[in-house]
Amino acid sequence: MDGICTLANDRVYDQLIALLNSIEAIYGTQMPVCIYPYDDETTEIAAEIARRPHVQLYDHQESIKQWDEFVRRVWDTHPTAKAHWQKISEDKYFRVGTHRRFCAFDGPFDRFVYMDADTLLMSSLDAVFQQLNHYDWVVHDFQYKDLSHVYNVNSPKLKELFAKEKLQTEIFCSGFYAAKKGLFTAENREIILDKLAQGEAEVLYDMAPDQTVLNYMIMRLGISNYNFARSLSNQEKTGCCVTSPHFEVRDNILYDKGNRLTYIHYIGLRSALFRQVCAGENLDFPYRDVFLHYRYLHEPSQRPQFTTKPKVIETYPSLGKRILKKLGLTV
């Protein structure tokens, strides 16, 4: 069975509803969706999906516990991560809930597309699932242009582990990917932990914890992968990030030079911003009307009505800076 999954809690409620509605706009209720809980704050989510029989909130506690433990063991091997995190957070492990997306590897779907809660689906995923007939990992993004958000580029071991070509072409963003159930077996996980404990953990980038771990596992285990952003022709490929100001909006679908996007990722925008706008604050951000359309797709009368000029708090340059700050970089 094919499906779509995401990661959420009540803090991203408005974004989650928009994502679910965007999926329904493409598939109706025929595409099953599984939500993996970031933490225990899921009361609002649970109430909402009770009205959506094709959507489930993952509650396999043994699976959740297993992946939580795996992730802690991963970061226990890192030479500096926990000391770094203690300077910026009270938690021993940084954003540990973000790794719960890994539960999809033993979740309800044989094949799945994972989408971050701050994304919207713009097109059918048929082509993505089709590539899973040939590859075990499929992505569609341009992260390969920026290695620094995936690995610790200052680690001498990085180039010892992975060929330069792989580091330039095979890295990916963890906000959207397609994969298969059972991809990471218990044996493979132990192999990963053993390699990390032997000193390879230093290559992990501790400010994007789930992203760096996924990239490391895919590359270290030699899992076959495909990236639409690298494989499509220049005439066919599209962007996917809210930082691209040139997308054209047609009937609440985004196009890049005439080509329909697969998805749009509102990366770098605080979840509080979406809550504020949905509460009626007239704050602007890129492609705001597209987001609001899907957020209120089934209840248009509840959509905030703005009659004055919005307050611009996220310009493209500042958004870029926010993304770098979110990823632990300075500008």
Coordinates of C-alpha atoms in Angstrom, one line a residue:
M1 CA 0.0 0.0 0.0
D2 CA 1.2 3.5 -0.9
G3 CA 0.7 6.5 1.4
I4 CA 1.9 9.9 2.5
C5 CA 3.3 10.6 5.9
T6 CA 4.3 13.6 7.9
L7 CA 5.5 14.7 11.4
A8 CA 3.5 17.0 13.6
N9 CA 2.2 18.1 16.9
D10 CA -0.4 20.7 18.0
R11 CA 2.1 23.6 17.5
V12 CA 2.0 23.1 13.7
Y13 CA -1.8 22.4 13.6
D14 CA -2.6 25.1 11.0
Q15 CA 0.2 23.9 8.7
L16 CA -0.8 20.3 9.1
I17 CA -4.4 21.1 8.1
A18 CA -3.2 23.0 5.1
L19 CA -1.0 20.0 4.1
L20 CA -3.8 17.5 4.6
N21 CA -6.1 19.6 2.5
S22 CA -3.6 20.0 -0.3
I23 CA -3.3 16.2 -0.4
E24 CA -7.1 16.0 -0.6
A25 CA -7.2 18.6 -3.4
I26 CA -5.0 16.2 -5.5
Y27 CA -6.3 12.8 -4.3
G28 CA -9.6 13.3 -2.6
T29 CA -9.7 10.8 0.3
Q30 CA -8.1 8.0 -1.7
M31 CA -4.6 8.6 -0.5
P32 CA -4.0 7.4 3.0
V33 CA -2.0 9.6 5.3
C34 CA -0.1 8.8 8.5
I35 CA 1.0 11.4 11.0
Y36 CA 4.0 10.6 13.2
P37 CA 3.8 12.5 16.6
Y38 CA 6.7 14.8 17.3
D39 CA 5.8 14.6 21.0
D40 CA 2.7 14.0 23.2
E41 CA 1.1 17.3 22.3
T42 CA -1.4 15.9 19.8
T43 CA -4.9 16.7 21.3
E44 CA -5.9 19.1 18.5
I45 CA -4.5 16.9 15.8
A46 CA -6.4 13.8 17.1
A47 CA -9.7 15.7 17.2
E48 CA -9.2 16.9 13.6
I49 CA -8.3 13.6 12.0
A50 CA -11.2 11.9 13.7
R51 CA -13.2 13.6 10.9
R52 CA -10.8 12.2 8.3
P53 CA -11.0 8.4 8.1
H54 CA -8.2 8.2 5.6
V55 CA -5.8 9.8 8.1
Q56 CA -4.3 8.1 11.1
L57 CA -2.1 9.3 14.0
Y58 CA 0.7 6.7 14.5
D59 CA 0.5 5.1 17.9
H60 CA 2.7 2.1 17.7
Q61 CA 4.6 2.7 21.0
E62 CA 7.1 0.0 20.6
S63 CA 8.2 1.4 17.2
I64 CA 8.4 5.0 18.6
K65 CA 10.4 3.8 21.6
Q66 CA 12.7 1.8 19.3
W67 CA 13.5 4.8 17.1
D68 CA 13.8 7.2 20.0
E69 CA 16.4 4.8 21.5
F70 CA 18.3 4.4 18.2
V71 CA 18.6 8.2 17.8
R72 CA 19.9 8.7 21.3
R73 CA 22.5 6.0 20.7
V74 CA 23.5 7.7 17.4
W75 CA 24.1 11.0 19.2
D76 CA 25.8 9.4 22.1
T77 CA 28.6 8.5 19.7
H78 CA 29.1 12.1 18.6
P79 CA 32.2 13.8 20.2
T80 CA 30.8 17.3 20.6
A81 CA 27.0 17.4 19.9
K82 CA 25.6 17.2 23.4
A83 CA 28.1 19.8 24.8
H84 CA 27.0 22.1 21.9
W85 CA 23.3 21.5 22.5
Q86 CA 23.6 22.2 26.2
K87 CA 24.7 25.8 25.3
I88 CA 21.5 26.4 23.4
S89 CA 18.9 24.2 25.0
E90 CA 18.0 22.6 28.3
D91 CA 17.4 19.2 26.5
K92 CA 20.1 16.6 26.5
Y93 CA 19.2 15.8 22.9
F94 CA 18.4 18.5 20.4
R95 CA 15.0 18.2 18.7
V96 CA 14.9 14.5 19.3
G97 CA 11.2 14.4 18.2
T98 CA 12.2 15.3 14.6
H99 CA 13.6 11.8 14.2
R100 CA 10.3 10.2 14.7
R101 CA 9.7 10.4 11.0
F102 CA 11.9 7.3 11.0
C103 CA 8.9 5.3 12.3
A104 CA 7.7 5.3 8.7
F105 CA 10.3 2.6 8.0
D106 CA 8.1 0.2 10.0
G107 CA 4.9 2.1 9.6
P108 CA 1.6 1.2 7.8
F109 CA 2.7 1.8 4.2
D110 CA 4.8 -0.4 2.0
R111 CA 5.9 2.6 0.0
F112 CA 5.5 6.2 1.2
V113 CA 6.3 9.8 0.5
Y114 CA 7.3 11.8 3.6
M115 CA 6.4 15.5 3.6
D116 CA 7.3 18.0 6.3
A117 CA 4.2 19.6 7.9
D118 CA 5.3 23.0 6.4
T119 CA 4.9 21.7 2.9
L120 CA 1.9 21.7 0.5
L121 CA 1.3 19.2 -2.2
M122 CA 1.0 20.7 -5.7
S123 CA 0.9 17.7 -8.0
S124 CA 0.2 14.0 -8.2
L125 CA 3.0 11.8 -6.8
D126 CA 2.7 9.2 -9.5
A127 CA 6.1 9.9 -10.9
V128 CA 7.7 9.8 -7.5
F129 CA 6.2 6.4 -6.7
Q130 CA 7.1 5.2 -10.1
Q131 CA 10.8 5.8 -9.4
L132 CA 10.5 3.6 -6.3
N133 CA 10.2 0.7 -8.8
H134 CA 13.9 1.4 -9.7
Y135 CA 15.4 3.0 -6.6
D136 CA 15.0 2.7 -2.8
W137 CA 15.2 6.4 -2.1
V138 CA 13.7 9.2 -4.1
V139 CA 14.0 13.0 -3.5
H140 CA 13.2 16.2 -5.2
D141 CA 15.3 19.2 -4.0
F142 CA 18.5 21.2 -4.5
Q143 CA 20.2 20.5 -1.1
Y144 CA 23.1 19.0 -3.1
K145 CA 24.2 22.5 -3.8
D146 CA 24.9 23.1 -0.1
L147 CA 26.8 20.4 1.8
S148 CA 27.1 22.6 5.0
H149 CA 23.5 22.0 6.0
V150 CA 24.0 18.2 5.9
Y151 CA 27.4 17.3 7.2
N152 CA 30.1 18.8 9.3
V153 CA 32.2 20.2 6.4
N154 CA 35.1 20.8 8.8
S155 CA 35.6 17.1 9.6
P156 CA 38.7 15.7 7.9
K157 CA 37.0 12.3 8.0
L158 CA 34.1 13.4 5.7
K159 CA 36.1 13.2 2.5
E160 CA 37.7 9.9 3.7
L161 CA 34.3 8.3 4.0
F162 CA 32.6 9.7 0.9
A163 CA 33.9 10.4 -2.6
K164 CA 33.8 14.1 -3.6
E165 CA 31.3 13.3 -6.4
K166 CA 28.9 11.7 -3.9
L167 CA 29.1 14.7 -1.6
Q168 CA 28.3 17.0 -4.6
T169 CA 25.4 15.0 -5.9
E170 CA 23.8 12.6 -3.5
I171 CA 22.9 14.7 -0.4
F172 CA 19.3 15.7 0.1
C173 CA 16.8 17.7 2.2
S174 CA 14.8 15.6 4.7
G175 CA 11.7 17.6 4.2
F176 CA 10.5 15.5 1.2
Y177 CA 11.5 12.0 0.2
A178 CA 10.0 8.7 -0.9
A179 CA 11.1 5.3 0.5
K180 CA 10.1 1.8 1.4
K181 CA 9.0 0.1 4.5
G182 CA 11.8 -2.0 6.1
L183 CA 14.6 -0.1 4.5
F184 CA 16.6 0.1 7.7
T185 CA 16.6 -3.3 9.3
A186 CA 17.8 -4.0 12.8
E187 CA 21.0 -5.3 11.4
N188 CA 21.6 -2.2 9.3
R189 CA 20.9 0.0 12.3
E190 CA 23.6 -1.8 14.3
I191 CA 26.0 -1.4 11.4
I192 CA 25.4 2.3 11.4
L193 CA 25.9 2.6 15.2
D194 CA 29.1 0.6 15.0
K195 CA 30.5 2.8 12.2
L196 CA 29.6 5.9 14.1
A197 CA 31.2 4.6 17.3
Q198 CA 34.4 4.0 15.5
G199 CA 34.8 7.7 15.0
E200 CA 32.6 8.4 12.0
A201 CA 30.1 10.4 14.1
E202 CA 32.2 13.5 13.8
V203 CA 30.9 14.0 10.2
L204 CA 27.3 14.5 11.4
Y205 CA 26.0 18.0 11.5
D206 CA 24.3 18.4 14.9
M207 CA 22.1 21.4 14.0
A208 CA 20.1 19.4 11.5
P209 CA 19.9 16.2 13.4
D210 CA 17.4 14.1 11.4
Q211 CA 18.7 15.3 8.0
T212 CA 22.3 14.5 8.7
V213 CA 21.5 11.0 10.1
L214 CA 19.3 10.2 7.1
N215 CA 21.9 11.3 4.6
Y216 CA 24.6 9.4 6.5
M217 CA 22.6 6.2 6.6
I218 CA 21.7 6.3 2.9
M219 CA 25.2 7.0 1.8
R220 CA 27.0 4.7 4.3
L221 CA 24.8 1.8 3.4
G222 CA 25.0 2.4 -0.3
I223 CA 21.2 2.7 -0.8
S224 CA 20.2 3.4 -4.4
N225 CA 18.8 6.9 -4.8
Y226 CA 17.3 9.3 -7.4
N227 CA 16.8 13.1 -7.3
F228 CA 14.3 14.7 -9.7
A229 CA 16.1 18.0 -9.3
R230 CA 19.3 16.6 -10.8
S231 CA 17.7 14.1 -13.3
L232 CA 15.1 16.2 -15.1
S233 CA 16.1 18.5 -17.9
N234 CA 16.4 22.2 -17.3
Q235 CA 13.1 22.7 -19.2
E236 CA 11.3 20.2 -16.9
K237 CA 12.7 20.7 -13.4
T238 CA 11.1 23.0 -10.8
G239 CA 12.0 24.5 -7.6
C240 CA 10.3 23.7 -4.3
C241 CA 11.3 26.3 -1.7
V242 CA 9.4 29.4 -0.5
T243 CA 12.6 31.4 -0.9
S244 CA 12.1 31.3 -4.7
P245 CA 10.2 34.5 -5.5
H246 CA 9.5 33.8 -9.1
F247 CA 6.8 31.0 -8.9
E248 CA 3.5 31.8 -10.7
V249 CA 0.2 31.2 -9.0
R250 CA -2.6 29.8 -11.1
D251 CA -5.8 28.5 -9.4
N252 CA -3.8 28.1 -6.1
I253 CA -1.2 25.9 -7.8
L254 CA 2.4 27.1 -8.1
Y255 CA 4.3 26.9 -11.4
D256 CA 8.0 27.4 -12.1
K257 CA 8.5 28.7 -15.7
G258 CA 5.3 27.0 -16.8
N259 CA 6.0 23.7 -15.0
R260 CA 3.8 22.7 -12.1
L261 CA 5.6 22.2 -8.8
T262 CA 5.5 18.9 -7.0
Y263 CA 5.4 20.6 -3.6
I264 CA 6.2 23.9 -2.0
H265 CA 8.2 24.0 1.2
Y266 CA 7.7 26.9 3.6
I267 CA 11.1 26.3 5.1
G268 CA 12.5 28.8 7.5
L269 CA 9.1 30.3 8.5
R270 CA 8.2 30.0 12.1
S271 CA 5.1 28.0 13.0
A272 CA 4.0 30.9 15.2
L273 CA 3.7 33.0 12.0
F274 CA 1.1 30.7 10.6
R275 CA -0.8 30.6 13.8
Q276 CA -0.8 34.4 14.0
V277 CA -2.1 34.8 10.5
C278 CA -4.8 32.2 11.0
A279 CA -5.8 34.1 14.2
G280 CA -6.3 37.2 12.1
E281 CA -3.0 39.1 12.2
N282 CA -2.3 40.6 8.9
L283 CA 1.3 39.5 8.5
D284 CA 2.8 38.8 5.1
F285 CA 5.0 36.0 3.9
P286 CA 5.7 34.5 0.5
Y287 CA 2.8 32.6 -1.1
R288 CA 0.6 33.5 1.9
D289 CA -2.7 33.3 -0.1
V290 CA -1.8 29.8 -1.4
F291 CA -1.3 28.6 2.2
L292 CA -4.6 30.2 3.3
H293 CA -6.5 28.7 0.5
Y294 CA -5.5 25.2 1.6
R295 CA -5.8 25.9 5.3
Y296 CA -9.4 26.9 4.8
L297 CA -10.2 24.7 1.9
H298 CA -13.1 23.0 3.7
E299 CA -14.2 26.0 5.7
P300 CA -13.7 29.1 3.5
S301 CA -16.0 31.2 5.7
Q302 CA -13.5 30.9 8.5
R303 CA -10.6 32.3 6.5
P304 CA -9.3 35.6 7.9
Q305 CA -10.4 38.6 5.7
F306 CA -7.8 41.3 5.4
T307 CA -8.7 44.7 4.0
T308 CA -5.5 46.6 4.8
K309 CA -1.9 46.3 3.5
P310 CA -0.2 43.4 5.3
K311 CA 2.8 43.9 7.6
V312 CA 5.8 42.5 5.9
I313 CA 8.0 40.8 8.4
E314 CA 9.6 38.2 6.2
T315 CA 11.4 39.6 3.1
Y316 CA 13.5 37.3 1.0
P317 CA 16.9 38.3 2.3
S318 CA 15.8 38.1 5.9
L319 CA 14.1 34.8 5.3
G320 CA 17.4 33.4 4.0
K321 CA 19.1 34.7 7.2
R322 CA 16.4 33.0 9.3
I323 CA 17.0 29.7 7.6
L324 CA 20.7 29.9 8.2
K325 CA 20.1 30.8 11.9
K326 CA 17.6 27.9 12.1
L327 CA 20.3 25.6 10.8
G328 CA 22.8 26.9 13.3
L329 CA 24.9 29.1 11.0
T330 CA 25.9 32.7 11.3
V331 CA 25.5 35.3 8.6

